[in-house]
PDB file of C-alpha atoms in Angstrom:
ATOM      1  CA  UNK A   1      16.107  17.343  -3.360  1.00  0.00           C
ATOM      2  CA  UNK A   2      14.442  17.603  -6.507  1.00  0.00           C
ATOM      3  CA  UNK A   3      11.540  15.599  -7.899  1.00  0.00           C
ATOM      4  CA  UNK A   4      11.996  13.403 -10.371  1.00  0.00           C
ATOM      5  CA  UNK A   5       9.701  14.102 -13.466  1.00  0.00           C
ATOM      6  CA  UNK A   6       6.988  11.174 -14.033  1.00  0.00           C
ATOM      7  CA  UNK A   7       8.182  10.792 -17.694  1.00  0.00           C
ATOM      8  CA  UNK A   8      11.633   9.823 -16.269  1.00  0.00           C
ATOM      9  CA  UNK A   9      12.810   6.282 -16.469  1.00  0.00           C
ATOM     10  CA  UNK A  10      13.400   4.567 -12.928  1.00  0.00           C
ATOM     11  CA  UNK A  11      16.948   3.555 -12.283  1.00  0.00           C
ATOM     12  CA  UNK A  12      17.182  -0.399 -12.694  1.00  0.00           C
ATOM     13  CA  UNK A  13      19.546  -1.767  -9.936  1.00  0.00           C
ATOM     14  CA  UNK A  14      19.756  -1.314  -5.657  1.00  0.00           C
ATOM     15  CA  UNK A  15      20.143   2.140  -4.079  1.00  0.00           C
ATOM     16  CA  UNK A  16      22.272   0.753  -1.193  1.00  0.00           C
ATOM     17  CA  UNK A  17      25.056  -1.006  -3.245  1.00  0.00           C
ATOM     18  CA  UNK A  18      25.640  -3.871  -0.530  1.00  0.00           C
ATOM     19  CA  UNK A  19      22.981  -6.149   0.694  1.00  0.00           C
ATOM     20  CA  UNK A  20      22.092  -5.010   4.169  1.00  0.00           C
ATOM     21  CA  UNK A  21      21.898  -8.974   5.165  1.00  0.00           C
ATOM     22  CA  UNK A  22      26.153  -8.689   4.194  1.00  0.00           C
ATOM     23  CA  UNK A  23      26.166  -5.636   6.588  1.00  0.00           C
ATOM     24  CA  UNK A  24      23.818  -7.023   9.667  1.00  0.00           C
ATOM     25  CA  UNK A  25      24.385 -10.823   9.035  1.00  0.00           C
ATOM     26  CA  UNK A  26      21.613 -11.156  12.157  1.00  0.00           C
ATOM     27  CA  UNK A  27      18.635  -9.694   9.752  1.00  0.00           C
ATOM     28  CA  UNK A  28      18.716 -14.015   8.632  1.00  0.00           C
ATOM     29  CA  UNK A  29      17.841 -14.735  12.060  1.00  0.00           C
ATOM     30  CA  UNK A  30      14.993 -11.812  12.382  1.00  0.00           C
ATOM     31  CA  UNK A  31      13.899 -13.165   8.727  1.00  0.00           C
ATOM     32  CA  UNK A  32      14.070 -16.762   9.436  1.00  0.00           C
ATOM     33  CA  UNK A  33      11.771 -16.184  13.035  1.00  0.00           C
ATOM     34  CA  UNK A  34       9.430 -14.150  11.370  1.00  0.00           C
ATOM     35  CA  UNK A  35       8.918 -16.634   8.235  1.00  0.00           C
ATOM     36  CA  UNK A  36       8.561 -19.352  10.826  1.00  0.00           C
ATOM     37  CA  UNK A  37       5.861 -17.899  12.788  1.00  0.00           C
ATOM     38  CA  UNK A  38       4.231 -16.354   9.449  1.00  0.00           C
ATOM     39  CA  UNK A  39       3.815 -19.897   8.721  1.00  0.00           C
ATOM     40  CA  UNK A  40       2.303 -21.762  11.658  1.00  0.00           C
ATOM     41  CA  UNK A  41      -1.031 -22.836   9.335  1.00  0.00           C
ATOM     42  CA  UNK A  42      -3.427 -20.815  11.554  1.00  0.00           C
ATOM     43  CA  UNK A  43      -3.754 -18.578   8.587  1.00  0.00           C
ATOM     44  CA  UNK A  44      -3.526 -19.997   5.038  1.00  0.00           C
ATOM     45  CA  UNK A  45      -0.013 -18.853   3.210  1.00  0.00           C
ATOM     46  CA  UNK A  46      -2.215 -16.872   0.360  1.00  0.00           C
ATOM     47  CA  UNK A  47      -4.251 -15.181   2.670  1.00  0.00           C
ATOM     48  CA  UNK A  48      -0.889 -13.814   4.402  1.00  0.00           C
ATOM     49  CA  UNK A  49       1.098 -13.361   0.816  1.00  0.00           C
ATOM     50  CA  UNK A  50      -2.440 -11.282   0.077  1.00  0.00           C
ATOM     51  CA  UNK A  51      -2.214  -9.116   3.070  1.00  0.00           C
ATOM     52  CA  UNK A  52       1.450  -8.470   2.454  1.00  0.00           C
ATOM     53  CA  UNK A  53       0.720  -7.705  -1.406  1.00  0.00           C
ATOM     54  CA  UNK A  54      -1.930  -5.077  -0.568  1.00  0.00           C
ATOM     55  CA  UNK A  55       0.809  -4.007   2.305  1.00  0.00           C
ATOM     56  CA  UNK A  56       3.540  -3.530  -1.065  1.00  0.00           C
ATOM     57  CA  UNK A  57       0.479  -1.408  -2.902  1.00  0.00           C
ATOM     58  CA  UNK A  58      -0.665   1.128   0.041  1.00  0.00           C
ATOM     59  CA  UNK A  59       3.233   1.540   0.325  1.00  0.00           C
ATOM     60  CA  UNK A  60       3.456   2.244  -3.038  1.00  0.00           C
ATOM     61  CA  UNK A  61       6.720   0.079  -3.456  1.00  0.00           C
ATOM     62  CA  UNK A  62       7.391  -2.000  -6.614  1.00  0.00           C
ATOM     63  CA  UNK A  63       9.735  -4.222  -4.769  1.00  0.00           C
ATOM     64  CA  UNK A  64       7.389  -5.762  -2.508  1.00  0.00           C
ATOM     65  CA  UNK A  65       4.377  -5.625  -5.038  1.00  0.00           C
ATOM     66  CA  UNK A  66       6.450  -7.673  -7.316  1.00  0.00           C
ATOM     67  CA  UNK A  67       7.561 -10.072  -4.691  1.00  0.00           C
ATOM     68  CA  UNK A  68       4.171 -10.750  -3.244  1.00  0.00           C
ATOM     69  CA  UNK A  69       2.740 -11.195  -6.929  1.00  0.00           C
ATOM     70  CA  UNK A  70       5.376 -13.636  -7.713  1.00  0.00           C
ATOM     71  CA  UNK A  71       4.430 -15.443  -4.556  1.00  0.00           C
ATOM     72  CA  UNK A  72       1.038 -15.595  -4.838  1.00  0.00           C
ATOM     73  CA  UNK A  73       1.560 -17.120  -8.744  1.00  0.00           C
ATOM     74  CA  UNK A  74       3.510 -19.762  -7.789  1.00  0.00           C
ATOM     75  CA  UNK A  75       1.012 -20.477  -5.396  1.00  0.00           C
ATOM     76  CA  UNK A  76      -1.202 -20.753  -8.598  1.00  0.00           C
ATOM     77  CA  UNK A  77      -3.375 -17.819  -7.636  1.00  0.00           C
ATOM     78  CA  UNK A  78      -5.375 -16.684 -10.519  1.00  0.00           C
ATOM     79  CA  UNK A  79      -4.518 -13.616 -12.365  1.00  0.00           C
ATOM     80  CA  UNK A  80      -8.214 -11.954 -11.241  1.00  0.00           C
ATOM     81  CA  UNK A  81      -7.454 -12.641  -7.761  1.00  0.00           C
ATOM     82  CA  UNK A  82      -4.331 -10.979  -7.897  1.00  0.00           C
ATOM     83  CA  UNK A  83      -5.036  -7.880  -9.600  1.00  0.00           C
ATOM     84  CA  UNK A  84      -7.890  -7.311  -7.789  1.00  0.00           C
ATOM     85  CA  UNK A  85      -5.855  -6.906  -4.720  1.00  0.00           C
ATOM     86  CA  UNK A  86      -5.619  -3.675  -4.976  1.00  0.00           C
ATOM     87  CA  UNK A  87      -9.328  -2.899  -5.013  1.00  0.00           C
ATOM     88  CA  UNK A  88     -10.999  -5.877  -3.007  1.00  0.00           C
ATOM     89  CA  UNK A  89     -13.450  -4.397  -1.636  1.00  0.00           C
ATOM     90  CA  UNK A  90     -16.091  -4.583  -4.768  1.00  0.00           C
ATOM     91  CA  UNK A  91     -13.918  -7.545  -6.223  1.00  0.00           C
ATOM     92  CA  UNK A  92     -16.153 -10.452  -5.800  1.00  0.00           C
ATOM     93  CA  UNK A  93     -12.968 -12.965  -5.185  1.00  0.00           C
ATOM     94  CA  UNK A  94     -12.074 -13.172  -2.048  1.00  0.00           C
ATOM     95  CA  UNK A  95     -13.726 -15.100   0.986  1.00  0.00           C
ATOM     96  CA  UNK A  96     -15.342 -13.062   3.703  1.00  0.00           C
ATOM     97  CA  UNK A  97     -11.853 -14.433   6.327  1.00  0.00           C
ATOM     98  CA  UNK A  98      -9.643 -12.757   2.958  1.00  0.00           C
ATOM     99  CA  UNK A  99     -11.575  -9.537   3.286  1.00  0.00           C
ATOM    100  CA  UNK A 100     -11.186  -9.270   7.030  1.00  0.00           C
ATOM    101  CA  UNK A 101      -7.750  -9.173   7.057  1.00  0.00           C
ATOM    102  CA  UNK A 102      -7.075  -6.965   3.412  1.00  0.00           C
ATOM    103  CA  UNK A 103      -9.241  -4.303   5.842  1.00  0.00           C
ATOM    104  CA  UNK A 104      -7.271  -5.076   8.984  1.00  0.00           C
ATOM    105  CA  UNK A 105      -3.662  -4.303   6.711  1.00  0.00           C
ATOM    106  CA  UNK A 106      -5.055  -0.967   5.478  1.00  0.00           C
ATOM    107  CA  UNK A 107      -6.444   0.028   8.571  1.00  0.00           C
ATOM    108  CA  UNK A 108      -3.017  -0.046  10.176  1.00  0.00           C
ATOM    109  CA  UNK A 109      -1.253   1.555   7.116  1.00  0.00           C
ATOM    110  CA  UNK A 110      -3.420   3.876   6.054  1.00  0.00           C
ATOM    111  CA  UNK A 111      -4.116   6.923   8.441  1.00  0.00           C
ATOM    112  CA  UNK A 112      -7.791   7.310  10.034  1.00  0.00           C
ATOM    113  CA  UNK A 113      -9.214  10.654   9.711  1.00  0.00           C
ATOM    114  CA  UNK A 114     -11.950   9.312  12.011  1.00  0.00           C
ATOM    115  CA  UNK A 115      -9.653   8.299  15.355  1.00  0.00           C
ATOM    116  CA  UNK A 116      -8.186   4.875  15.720  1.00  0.00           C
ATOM    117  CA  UNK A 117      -6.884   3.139  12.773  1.00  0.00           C
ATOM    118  CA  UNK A 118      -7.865  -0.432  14.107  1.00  0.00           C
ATOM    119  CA  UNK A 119     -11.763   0.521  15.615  1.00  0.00           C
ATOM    120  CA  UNK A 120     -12.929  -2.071  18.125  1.00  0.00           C
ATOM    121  CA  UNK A 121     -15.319  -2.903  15.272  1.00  0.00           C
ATOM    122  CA  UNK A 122     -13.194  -4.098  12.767  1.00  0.00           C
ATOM    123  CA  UNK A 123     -11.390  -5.901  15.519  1.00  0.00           C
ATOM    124  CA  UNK A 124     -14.875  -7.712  16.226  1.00  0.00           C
ATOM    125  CA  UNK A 125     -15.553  -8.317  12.406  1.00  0.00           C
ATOM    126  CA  UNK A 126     -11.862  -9.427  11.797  1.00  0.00           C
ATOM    127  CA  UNK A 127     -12.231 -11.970  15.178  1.00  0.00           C
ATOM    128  CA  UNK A 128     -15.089 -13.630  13.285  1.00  0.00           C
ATOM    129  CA  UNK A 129     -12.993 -14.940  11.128  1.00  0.00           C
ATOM    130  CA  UNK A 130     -10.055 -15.776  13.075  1.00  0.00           C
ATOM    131  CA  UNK A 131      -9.008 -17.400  16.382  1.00  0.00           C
ATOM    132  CA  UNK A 132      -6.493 -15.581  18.858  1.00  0.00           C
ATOM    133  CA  UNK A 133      -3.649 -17.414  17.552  1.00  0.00           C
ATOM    134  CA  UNK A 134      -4.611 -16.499  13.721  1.00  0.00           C
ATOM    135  CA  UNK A 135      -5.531 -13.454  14.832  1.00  0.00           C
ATOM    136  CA  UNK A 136      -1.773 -12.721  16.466  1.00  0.00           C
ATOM    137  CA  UNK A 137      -0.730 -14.507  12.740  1.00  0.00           C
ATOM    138  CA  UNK A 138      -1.950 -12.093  11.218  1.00  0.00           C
ATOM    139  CA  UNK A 139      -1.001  -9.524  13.284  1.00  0.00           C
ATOM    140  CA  UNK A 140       2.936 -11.040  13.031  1.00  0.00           C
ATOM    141  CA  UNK A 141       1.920 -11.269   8.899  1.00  0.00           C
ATOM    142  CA  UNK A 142       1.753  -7.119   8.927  1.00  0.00           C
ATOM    143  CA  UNK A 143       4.531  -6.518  11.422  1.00  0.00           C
ATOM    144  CA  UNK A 144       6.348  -8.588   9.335  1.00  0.00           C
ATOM    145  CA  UNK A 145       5.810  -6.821   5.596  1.00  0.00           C
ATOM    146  CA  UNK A 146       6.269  -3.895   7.296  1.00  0.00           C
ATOM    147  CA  UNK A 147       9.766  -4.429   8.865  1.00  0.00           C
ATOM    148  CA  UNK A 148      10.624  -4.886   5.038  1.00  0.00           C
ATOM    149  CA  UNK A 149       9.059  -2.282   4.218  1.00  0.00           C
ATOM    150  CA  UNK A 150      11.832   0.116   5.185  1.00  0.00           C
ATOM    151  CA  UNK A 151      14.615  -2.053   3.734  1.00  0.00           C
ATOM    152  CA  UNK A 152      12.675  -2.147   1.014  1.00  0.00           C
ATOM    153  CA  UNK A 153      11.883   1.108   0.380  1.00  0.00           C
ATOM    154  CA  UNK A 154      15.284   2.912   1.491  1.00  0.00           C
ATOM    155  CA  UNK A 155      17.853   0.694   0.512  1.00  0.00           C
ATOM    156  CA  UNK A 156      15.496  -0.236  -3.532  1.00  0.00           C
ATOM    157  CA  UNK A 157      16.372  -3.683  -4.123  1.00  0.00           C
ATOM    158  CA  UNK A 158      15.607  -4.564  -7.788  1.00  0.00           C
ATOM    159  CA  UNK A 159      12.436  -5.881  -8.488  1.00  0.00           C
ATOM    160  CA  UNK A 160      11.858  -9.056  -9.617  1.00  0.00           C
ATOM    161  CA  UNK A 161      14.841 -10.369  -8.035  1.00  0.00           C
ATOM    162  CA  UNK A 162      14.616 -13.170  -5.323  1.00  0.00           C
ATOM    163  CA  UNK A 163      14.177 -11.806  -2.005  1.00  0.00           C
ATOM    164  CA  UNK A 164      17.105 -13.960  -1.245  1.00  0.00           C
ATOM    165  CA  UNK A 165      19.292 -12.418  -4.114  1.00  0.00           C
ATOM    166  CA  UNK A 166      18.056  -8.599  -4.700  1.00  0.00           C
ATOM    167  CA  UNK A 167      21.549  -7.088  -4.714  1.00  0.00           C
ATOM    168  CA  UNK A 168      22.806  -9.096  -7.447  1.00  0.00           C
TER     169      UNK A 168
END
């Protein structure tokens, strides 16, 4: 395959040219779960939409990035705290609970050249912020963003679109 030259414009528009939900109609239910226990309020809403933004970056994938952006706006997240996403850990906005999990996402996406991704340490820092059942929230919060991460990234639904209308 050959590699697209960095001066070429992107494609605007899906690769896959039916919505996968049309194709697997069960991918609602699998959504629907994972929103629901995304949102149990043992971790604030912005602190998951941050995780899952910093998730779209380290994946490098506009769709998400977009997405999560859009959510944390209309959550009326400041403009600061969103860009700084992307290089929190000098950013002087978030809270120390915020930080914890931004680390805990990149741990498990980014490889460790120094053994485990998830060190019993940053467990232990990460558990001082948040009870077992935030804890497995947060845990559900990355499994989640990362089950879209494939659809997102193989089948390139437009970004900017609703995540309940990218095909159209």
């Amino acid at each position: 395959m050959e590699a697209r030259s960095i001066t070429a414009e992107v494609p605007v528009g899906p690769r896959m040219s039916q919505d996968p939900l049309e194709l697997v109609p069960e991918l609602a239910e699998v959504s629907a779960a994972l929103f629901k226990a995304t949102g149990n309020r043992s971790v604030p809403r912005t602190t998951i939409s941050l995780v899952q933004l910093r998730a779209g970056q380290i994946v490098g994938n506009t769709y998400l990035t977009v997405l999560h952006t859009g959510f944390l706006r209309k959550a009326g997240e400041s403009e600061e705290r969103i860009t700084a996403v992307s290089s929190w850990p000098d950013a002087p906005y978030f809270t120390g609970a915020e930080r914890a999990a931004l680390a805990l996402v990149e741990a498990v996406l980014q490889p460790s050249a120094h053994g485990e991704r998830v060190p019993d340490e940053l467990y232990a820092q990460v558990s001082e912020h948040y009870d077992e059942k935030a804890l497995a929230t947060l845990t559900i919060a990355i499994g989640q963003v990362n089950f879209f991460t494939a659809v997102a990234l193989i089948a390139k639904p437009t970004p900017g679109r609703s995540f309940t209308d990218p095909w159209a």
